[in-house]
mmCIF file of C-alpha atoms and ligand atoms in Angstrom:
data_model
loop_
_atom_site.group_PDB
_atom_site.id
_atom_site.type_symbol
_atom_site.label_atom_id
_atom_site.label_comp_id
_atom_site.label_asym_id
_atom_site.label_seq_id
_atom_site.Cartn_x
_atom_site.Cartn_y
_atom_site.Cartn_z
ATOM 1 C CA UNK A 1 0.641 -9.743 -16.396
ATOM 2 C CA UNK A 2 -0.913 -8.437 -13.213
ATOM 3 C CA UNK A 3 -3.964 -6.262 -13.248
ATOM 4 C CA UNK A 4 -6.330 -4.487 -10.882
ATOM 5 C CA UNK A 5 -9.883 -3.659 -11.886
ATOM 6 C CA UNK A 6 -12.249 -1.748 -9.627
ATOM 7 C CA UNK A 7 -15.826 -1.337 -10.843
ATOM 8 C CA UNK A 8 -18.624 0.775 -9.389
ATOM 9 C CA UNK A 9 -17.342 0.379 -5.882
ATOM 10 C CA UNK A 10 -19.541 1.806 -3.157
ATOM 11 C CA UNK A 11 -19.170 1.930 0.607
ATOM 12 C CA UNK A 12 -21.611 3.045 3.246
ATOM 13 C CA UNK A 13 -21.127 2.985 6.980
ATOM 14 C CA UNK A 14 -24.238 2.470 9.099
ATOM 15 C CA UNK A 15 -24.954 5.230 11.605
ATOM 16 C CA UNK A 16 -27.819 5.629 14.078
ATOM 17 C CA UNK A 17 -29.398 8.067 11.610
ATOM 18 C CA UNK A 18 -29.035 7.470 7.869
ATOM 19 C CA UNK A 19 -26.021 5.565 6.492
ATOM 20 C CA UNK A 20 -22.870 7.544 5.788
ATOM 21 C CA UNK A 21 -22.142 7.123 2.078
ATOM 22 C CA UNK A 22 -18.388 7.434 1.526
ATOM 23 C CA UNK A 23 -17.811 5.832 -1.897
ATOM 24 C CA UNK A 24 -20.496 6.258 -4.546
ATOM 25 C CA UNK A 25 -19.136 4.394 -7.551
ATOM 26 C CA UNK A 26 -15.353 4.223 -7.894
ATOM 27 C CA UNK A 27 -13.876 2.873 -11.123
ATOM 28 C CA UNK A 28 -10.154 2.334 -11.565
ATOM 29 C CA UNK A 29 -7.876 0.106 -13.575
ATOM 30 C CA UNK A 30 -4.175 -0.497 -13.147
ATOM 31 C CA UNK A 31 -1.837 -2.782 -15.014
ATOM 32 C CA UNK A 32 1.597 -4.096 -14.195
ATOM 33 C CA UNK A 33 4.091 -1.254 -13.912
ATOM 34 C CA UNK A 34 1.436 1.464 -13.586
ATOM 35 C CA UNK A 35 1.027 3.893 -10.737
ATOM 36 C CA UNK A 36 -1.804 6.168 -9.669
ATOM 37 C CA UNK A 37 -2.401 8.634 -6.875
ATOM 38 C CA UNK A 38 -5.753 9.405 -5.307
ATOM 39 C CA UNK A 39 -5.900 12.885 -3.831
ATOM 40 C CA UNK A 40 -8.554 14.293 -1.576
ATOM 41 C CA UNK A 41 -8.955 16.187 1.668
ATOM 42 C CA UNK A 42 -9.212 14.489 5.021
ATOM 43 C CA UNK A 43 -12.483 12.597 5.323
ATOM 44 C CA UNK A 44 -13.023 12.188 1.572
ATOM 45 C CA UNK A 45 -12.750 8.396 1.768
ATOM 46 C CA UNK A 46 -9.168 7.737 0.670
ATOM 47 C CA UNK A 47 -8.335 5.275 3.435
ATOM 48 C CA UNK A 48 -11.716 3.593 3.050
ATOM 49 C CA UNK A 49 -10.983 3.004 -0.628
ATOM 50 C CA UNK A 50 -7.483 1.719 0.057
ATOM 51 C CA UNK A 51 -8.675 -0.627 2.799
ATOM 52 C CA UNK A 52 -11.266 -2.163 0.488
ATOM 53 C CA UNK A 53 -8.803 -2.568 -2.385
ATOM 54 C CA UNK A 54 -6.439 -4.140 0.146
ATOM 55 C CA UNK A 55 -9.216 -6.541 1.270
ATOM 56 C CA UNK A 56 -9.018 -5.222 4.838
ATOM 57 C CA UNK A 57 -12.641 -4.092 4.518
ATOM 58 C CA UNK A 58 -15.496 -5.131 2.234
ATOM 59 C CA UNK A 59 -17.414 -2.998 -0.258
ATOM 60 C CA UNK A 60 -21.141 -2.336 0.061
ATOM 61 C CA UNK A 61 -21.436 -3.008 -3.675
ATOM 62 C CA UNK A 62 -19.248 -3.145 -6.747
ATOM 63 C CA UNK A 63 -16.311 -5.378 -7.603
ATOM 64 C CA UNK A 64 -12.571 -5.594 -7.130
ATOM 65 C CA UNK A 65 -10.598 -7.972 -9.299
ATOM 66 C CA UNK A 66 -6.898 -8.509 -8.751
ATOM 67 C CA UNK A 67 -4.954 -10.827 -11.013
ATOM 68 C CA UNK A 68 -8.191 -12.326 -12.276
ATOM 69 C CA UNK A 69 -9.576 -13.103 -8.818
ATOM 70 C CA UNK A 70 -12.373 -11.624 -6.766
ATOM 71 C CA UNK A 71 -10.836 -11.644 -3.280
ATOM 72 C CA UNK A 72 -14.201 -11.090 -1.583
ATOM 73 C CA UNK A 73 -15.381 -14.463 -2.805
ATOM 74 C CA UNK A 74 -12.639 -16.193 -0.793
ATOM 75 C CA UNK A 75 -13.187 -17.589 2.710
ATOM 76 C CA UNK A 76 -11.025 -15.950 5.427
ATOM 77 C CA UNK A 77 -7.992 -18.295 5.533
ATOM 78 C CA UNK A 78 -7.665 -18.151 1.751
ATOM 79 C CA UNK A 79 -8.229 -14.415 1.765
ATOM 80 C CA UNK A 80 -5.311 -13.958 4.177
ATOM 81 C CA UNK A 81 -3.150 -16.036 1.871
ATOM 82 C CA UNK A 82 -4.332 -14.064 -1.161
ATOM 83 C CA UNK A 83 -3.512 -10.790 0.601
ATOM 84 C CA UNK A 84 -0.062 -12.067 1.513
ATOM 85 C CA UNK A 85 0.734 -13.183 -2.030
ATOM 86 C CA UNK A 86 -0.699 -10.229 -3.938
ATOM 87 C CA UNK A 87 -0.780 -7.084 -1.820
ATOM 88 C CA UNK A 88 1.767 -4.998 0.061
ATOM 89 C CA UNK A 89 0.832 -2.152 2.402
ATOM 90 C CA UNK A 90 2.607 0.978 3.525
ATOM 91 C CA UNK A 91 0.805 3.184 6.022
ATOM 92 C CA UNK A 92 1.487 6.603 7.476
ATOM 93 C CA UNK A 93 2.762 4.895 10.617
ATOM 94 C CA UNK A 94 5.498 2.350 10.053
ATOM 95 C CA UNK A 95 4.012 -0.283 12.431
ATOM 96 C CA UNK A 96 7.410 -1.913 12.916
ATOM 97 C CA UNK A 97 7.535 -4.149 15.964
ATOM 98 C CA UNK A 98 9.848 -2.535 18.528
ATOM 99 C CA UNK A 99 11.281 -5.781 19.920
ATOM 100 C CA UNK A 100 12.377 -7.112 16.504
ATOM 101 C CA UNK A 101 15.388 -6.079 14.439
ATOM 102 C CA UNK A 102 14.903 -4.303 11.133
ATOM 103 C CA UNK A 103 15.617 -7.538 9.244
ATOM 104 C CA UNK A 104 13.174 -9.524 11.385
ATOM 105 C CA UNK A 105 10.538 -6.845 10.840
ATOM 106 C CA UNK A 106 10.937 -7.098 7.088
ATOM 107 C CA UNK A 107 10.415 -10.852 7.381
ATOM 108 C CA UNK A 108 7.238 -10.574 9.479
ATOM 109 C CA UNK A 109 4.831 -11.103 6.535
ATOM 110 C CA UNK A 110 6.809 -14.172 5.471
ATOM 111 C CA UNK A 111 6.820 -15.559 9.022
ATOM 112 C CA UNK A 112 3.038 -15.193 9.154
ATOM 113 C CA UNK A 113 2.999 -17.957 6.526
ATOM 114 C CA UNK A 114 5.631 -20.229 8.135
ATOM 115 C CA UNK A 115 9.413 -20.262 8.506
ATOM 116 C CA UNK A 116 11.394 -18.103 6.083
ATOM 117 C CA UNK A 117 13.301 -19.915 3.349
ATOM 118 C CA UNK A 118 16.886 -18.935 2.597
ATOM 119 C CA UNK A 119 15.597 -17.354 -0.608
ATOM 120 C CA UNK A 120 13.097 -15.214 1.310
ATOM 121 C CA UNK A 121 15.747 -14.147 3.813
ATOM 122 C CA UNK A 122 18.013 -13.232 0.890
ATOM 123 C CA UNK A 123 15.238 -11.141 -0.644
ATOM 124 C CA UNK A 124 14.694 -9.346 2.664
ATOM 125 C CA UNK A 125 18.397 -8.497 2.843
ATOM 126 C CA UNK A 126 18.434 -7.418 -0.815
ATOM 127 C CA UNK A 127 15.474 -5.101 -0.223
ATOM 128 C CA UNK A 128 17.114 -3.615 2.852
ATOM 129 C CA UNK A 129 20.174 -2.944 0.782
ATOM 130 C CA UNK A 130 17.999 -1.368 -1.928
ATOM 131 C CA UNK A 131 16.414 0.987 0.606
ATOM 132 C CA UNK A 132 19.807 1.920 2.035
ATOM 133 C CA UNK A 133 19.555 0.011 5.321
ATOM 134 C CA UNK A 134 22.227 -2.637 4.806
ATOM 135 C CA UNK A 135 24.116 -1.241 7.805
ATOM 136 C CA UNK A 136 20.980 -1.114 9.967
ATOM 137 C CA UNK A 137 19.555 -4.623 9.576
ATOM 138 C CA UNK A 138 20.334 -5.648 13.136
ATOM 139 C CA UNK A 139 19.125 -2.424 14.720
ATOM 140 C CA UNK A 140 15.790 -2.033 16.499
ATOM 141 C CA UNK A 141 13.282 0.459 15.088
ATOM 142 C CA UNK A 142 13.949 2.862 17.991
ATOM 143 C CA UNK A 143 17.604 3.055 16.927
ATOM 144 C CA UNK A 144 16.960 4.352 13.406
ATOM 145 C CA UNK A 145 15.452 7.582 12.068
ATOM 146 C CA UNK A 146 11.854 8.167 10.987
ATOM 147 C CA UNK A 147 12.808 8.084 7.326
ATOM 148 C CA UNK A 148 14.731 4.850 7.848
ATOM 149 C CA UNK A 149 11.764 3.293 9.627
ATOM 150 C CA UNK A 150 9.543 4.115 6.673
ATOM 151 C CA UNK A 151 12.146 2.639 4.305
ATOM 152 C CA UNK A 152 12.092 -0.539 6.375
ATOM 153 C CA UNK A 153 8.282 -0.547 6.150
ATOM 154 C CA UNK A 154 8.559 -0.338 2.348
ATOM 155 C CA UNK A 155 10.984 -3.264 2.292
ATOM 156 C CA UNK A 156 8.565 -5.236 4.489
ATOM 157 C CA UNK A 157 5.673 -4.444 2.113
ATOM 158 C CA UNK A 158 7.660 -5.836 -0.816
ATOM 159 C CA UNK A 159 9.159 -8.924 0.762
ATOM 160 C CA UNK A 160 6.530 -11.292 -0.667
ATOM 161 C CA UNK A 161 6.788 -9.737 -4.144
ATOM 162 C CA UNK A 162 3.237 -8.388 -4.248
ATOM 163 C CA UNK A 163 1.595 -7.518 -7.553
ATOM 164 C CA UNK A 164 0.086 -4.427 -5.930
ATOM 165 C CA UNK A 165 1.579 -1.977 -3.449
ATOM 166 C CA UNK A 166 -0.947 0.164 -1.570
ATOM 167 C CA UNK A 167 0.264 3.217 0.296
ATOM 168 C CA UNK A 168 -1.827 5.425 2.602
ATOM 169 C CA UNK A 169 -0.130 8.792 3.214
ATOM 170 C CA UNK A 170 3.247 7.006 3.177
ATOM 171 C CA UNK A 171 5.186 10.222 3.712
ATOM 172 C CA UNK A 172 2.697 11.909 6.032
ATOM 173 C CA UNK A 173 4.873 11.647 9.129
ATOM 174 C CA UNK A 174 8.134 12.763 7.505
ATOM 175 C CA UNK A 175 9.729 16.163 7.005
ATOM 176 C CA UNK A 176 9.709 17.472 3.462
ATOM 177 C CA UNK A 177 13.207 16.389 2.423
ATOM 178 C CA UNK A 178 12.859 12.921 3.924
ATOM 179 C CA UNK A 179 9.374 12.585 2.426
ATOM 180 C CA UNK A 180 10.727 13.325 -0.999
ATOM 181 C CA UNK A 181 13.537 10.795 -0.765
ATOM 182 C CA UNK A 182 11.210 8.074 0.571
ATOM 183 C CA UNK A 183 8.708 8.776 -2.243
ATOM 184 C CA UNK A 184 11.425 8.626 -4.891
ATOM 185 C CA UNK A 185 12.700 5.383 -3.465
ATOM 186 C CA UNK A 186 9.242 3.823 -3.657
ATOM 187 C CA UNK A 187 9.008 4.817 -7.319
ATOM 188 C CA UNK A 188 12.488 3.520 -8.110
ATOM 189 C CA UNK A 189 11.559 0.171 -6.628
ATOM 190 C CA UNK A 190 8.357 0.207 -8.631
ATOM 191 C CA UNK A 191 10.299 0.777 -11.821
ATOM 192 C CA UNK A 192 12.637 -2.104 -11.016
ATOM 193 C CA UNK A 193 10.067 -4.575 -9.755
ATOM 194 C CA UNK A 194 7.085 -3.614 -11.896
ATOM 195 C CA UNK A 195 4.384 -3.848 -9.231
ATOM 196 C CA UNK A 196 1.246 -1.736 -9.505
ATOM 197 C CA UNK A 197 1.291 1.196 -7.123
ATOM 198 C CA UNK A 198 -1.758 2.939 -5.679
ATOM 199 C CA UNK A 199 -1.075 5.817 -3.307
ATOM 200 C CA UNK A 200 -3.714 7.813 -1.449
ATOM 201 C CA UNK A 201 -2.569 11.147 -0.108
ATOM 202 C CA UNK A 202 -3.491 14.762 0.374
ATOM 203 C CA UNK A 203 0.008 15.724 -0.836
ATOM 204 C CA UNK A 204 0.037 17.064 -4.381
ATOM 205 C CA UNK A 205 3.821 16.932 -4.293
ATOM 206 C CA UNK A 206 3.754 13.185 -3.745
ATOM 207 C CA UNK A 207 0.914 12.641 -6.218
ATOM 208 C CA UNK A 208 2.851 14.442 -8.933
ATOM 209 C CA UNK A 209 5.522 11.737 -8.872
ATOM 210 C CA UNK A 210 3.016 9.093 -9.988
ATOM 211 C CA UNK A 211 1.911 8.366 -13.536
ATOM 212 C CA UNK A 212 -1.760 9.248 -13.002
ATOM 213 C CA UNK A 213 -3.696 11.373 -10.550
ATOM 214 C CA UNK A 214 -7.313 11.313 -9.455
ATOM 215 C CA UNK A 215 -9.264 13.290 -6.962
ATOM 216 C CA UNK A 216 -11.795 11.557 -4.764
ATOM 217 C CA UNK A 217 -14.763 13.902 -5.044
ATOM 218 C CA UNK A 218 -18.156 13.127 -3.598
ATOM 219 C CA UNK A 219 -17.290 9.457 -3.569
ATOM 220 C CA UNK A 220 -16.063 9.169 -7.146
ATOM 221 C CA UNK A 221 -12.671 9.428 -8.849
ATOM 222 C CA UNK A 222 -12.169 12.423 -11.078
ATOM 223 C CA UNK A 223 -9.112 12.476 -13.358
ATOM 224 C CA UNK A 224 -6.633 15.237 -12.601
ATOM 225 C CA UNK A 225 -3.968 16.713 -14.894
HETATM 226 P P1 LIG B 301 -9.624 9.934 4.445
HETATM 227 O O1 LIG B 301 -8.689 8.781 4.483
HETATM 228 O O2 LIG B 301 -9.798 10.535 3.080
HETATM 229 O O3 LIG B 301 -9.279 10.992 5.448
HETATM 230 P P2 LIG B 301 -11.547 8.031 5.479
HETATM 231 O O4 LIG B 301 -11.683 7.022 4.410
HETATM 232 O O5 LIG B 301 -10.714 7.674 6.653
HETATM 233 O O6 LIG B 301 -11.086 9.423 4.846
HETATM 234 O O7 LIG B 301 -12.990 8.402 6.022
HETATM 235 C C1 LIG B 301 -14.051 8.828 5.173
HETATM 236 C C2 LIG B 301 -15.313 9.031 6.001
HETATM 237 O O8 LIG B 301 -15.796 7.771 6.449
HETATM 238 C C3 LIG B 301 -15.114 9.869 7.240
HETATM 239 O O9 LIG B 301 -16.234 10.678 7.408
HETATM 240 C C4 LIG B 301 -14.987 8.851 8.344
HETATM 241 O O10 LIG B 301 -15.385 9.377 9.570
HETATM 242 C C5 LIG B 301 -15.913 7.755 7.872
HETATM 243 N N1 LIG B 301 -15.513 6.420 8.332
HETATM 244 C C6 LIG B 301 -14.347 5.786 8.063
HETATM 245 N N2 LIG B 301 -14.312 4.569 8.605
HETATM 246 C C7 LIG B 301 -15.504 4.410 9.267
HETATM 247 C C8 LIG B 301 -16.105 3.364 10.041
HETATM 248 N N3 LIG B 301 -15.464 2.207 10.238
HETATM 249 N N4 LIG B 301 -17.338 3.589 10.548
HETATM 250 C C9 LIG B 301 -17.984 4.743 10.338
HETATM 251 N N5 LIG B 301 -17.492 5.758 9.614
HETATM 252 C C10 LIG B 301 -16.262 5.612 9.084
HETATM 253 MG MG1 LIG B 302 -6.945 8.491 5.557
#
């Protein structure tokens, strides 16, 4: 049973004057199959929090435990492997590589660890089918729509069967209708696959689709109805 536990997480950025304190003690727990949204205006620290949970940045203090492991105790090569096996990311920008096909893009995380097995390639194709891109697998990102690119990015995030999917404003670049369908799709996949889902966003509409909501206020999470 996968599990995420964040305890008293703080983050400060050094500045020439006094340090900029962004997170002042964030606590959060998620279990397999659970989803939560963190709301907050621009500059409130949402991306900072997500980057630390995703092990792309380190906390100033506090702990993150994912599936019983403290990722920050791992040396870099093992940390990269841990990230690959446990965490998927979806960002506001799709970050698909323009020269690769949609299918190749979905396999990029797998290829970072070595050649894809037939099973991994089959999972990539299955995910593309699940996100409605079975007819677009051999297209380049420039040949599909913005919503389709974000769907491909979701498939890529899930290719290694992560325990935790992290999404930073995943619908921020999409029009309202497309945003809604991409958000629903992400939640459908979550229901089927059971990963933990943590979304940071300023969109209340998106946050409402998740099981729990918090607001990041003065560096702490405050429960929202
Ligand atoms: P949000 O995602 O909620 O818009 P961020 O987490 O990106 O907010 O940023 C929170 C605050 O931390 C902002 O004031 C931002 O300028 C600052 N910040 C973010 N990253 C860095 C960094 N690497 N160095 C210095 N300040 C940063
Ligand atoms: Mg942000």
